[in-house]
């Protein structure tokens, strides 16, 4: 249990600046998600916290102690990798207990702790198997077990769910949230998937090009995005964003409206256009409308909405839900 | 179903293999169990008198049980050299693959020189004498390591490239020191390629004739291939004993090969494709 503070963290590879002065404070017990497009520096930032990568400048504090130059194993962190990184030649039992056996702990203690960890993760019956005999979800759990047994102050997850199929991913999301609730440990989670960020995080950190764009709770980011980048990144389907003439008429540089905040109206609306594409998802329908002055407008409406390809429709933004960025 | 053509080519291949591999071996065996006169004819016939055991005893006890000493020496040299080749080959391969540095180019150049430049005998002897290692088993071990290391380094390096770096990092987070990462995580995963190196190198070193001849003179330093000289002189050769000696000397490499031959193919192709 510990807070994590980053002070003016920078990272350069030669003349290439990956991180440009990041300041961030993560409270004790918080579930913090770093999200951003690939190449934004989120994994590098996580690896700097873990100690696998050194920071070019700045300080990292875990639980108040400066760990900027400390060995990864001395930082009180545990990490779960995207590829799980299980040792293929060791059984599940040995994989989970590897750290303890390196630390030369007594056999009985290791056995006891491995057993307890395995029970937490429902791995008890798999302890004697090798990783290649496990399914993706089970491997993931072993990787988490290897992290839990170290009793870390901070958990680090590097895109741990991206190798799983969709249904398993949503199940693991819930398991991870449960785990966080049970352990109450600070967790830092890296993903490029905004759904994972929205569903799991207490705090989301949106990164772009080596800088923090915005920090906030999921709904804060959804309701009040600070920049067009955050507005476009958080929420699915993407927010409709317009520059140029449209924005100027609204008195701003970039004008944005979320698809779910556009209504198809019978009467005259703000916009009028032709339906070009329809995605039916059952409960809801995503309609792409070609509006002359906007190019395209995405509208999310209920599944019962009757629209057909080529229909002329009127659309109206929900009052107070428009976003204007300067 | 096998077509007629497949059947014929199959049989032809088998016959070719028998002529190339089995017939010479059979000839060695038959000559090895003959008596002296019978063997000196060097014909491919069944022996008149079967004296297998008698010949074995005679070969083993020749020149004060020299063959047994040779077995011991050869085994020591082979085991020591192969062990060192594996440990250092894997270590150098690991560092070369994992830690890019400006020195790597120079190291590669040295490795390739080791593969390409033929060793010169006289200067090598000077070096050995300089270190006081000439005519010693230790010196012979070092020479075999020097000859075998370059190939092993390249083999290990390309195999290590297929081991994900995440494993090293997971071990670092688990608190492993560099040597622990190497011995507890990386080395066990190198098993297929290690087996290949064991087979190839141990057979080469055990069967080496010229290097022990140059660098390891002296009766007490004799290696198995040199014992073949026991039954060959300028004017007379005891073919039955010579061939029995060959037979006995062939056995250890054969055992190694039979034990490891299934894994050797896996090791040769491992690292070629990811999988």
Coordinates of C-alpha atoms in Angstrom, one line a residue, chain A residues 11 117 182 216 228 265 269 299 325:
Chain A
X11 CA 13.1 10.0 -21.0
X117 CA -2.0 -17.3 -3.7
X182 CA -9.9 -7.4 -2.1
X216 CA -9.3 12.5 -14.0
X228 CA -10.0 17.6 -28.5
X265 CA -35.7 14.8 -35.0
X269 CA -33.0 20.3 -36.8
X299 CA -25.3 9.5 -34.3
X325 CA -12.3 23.8 -27.3

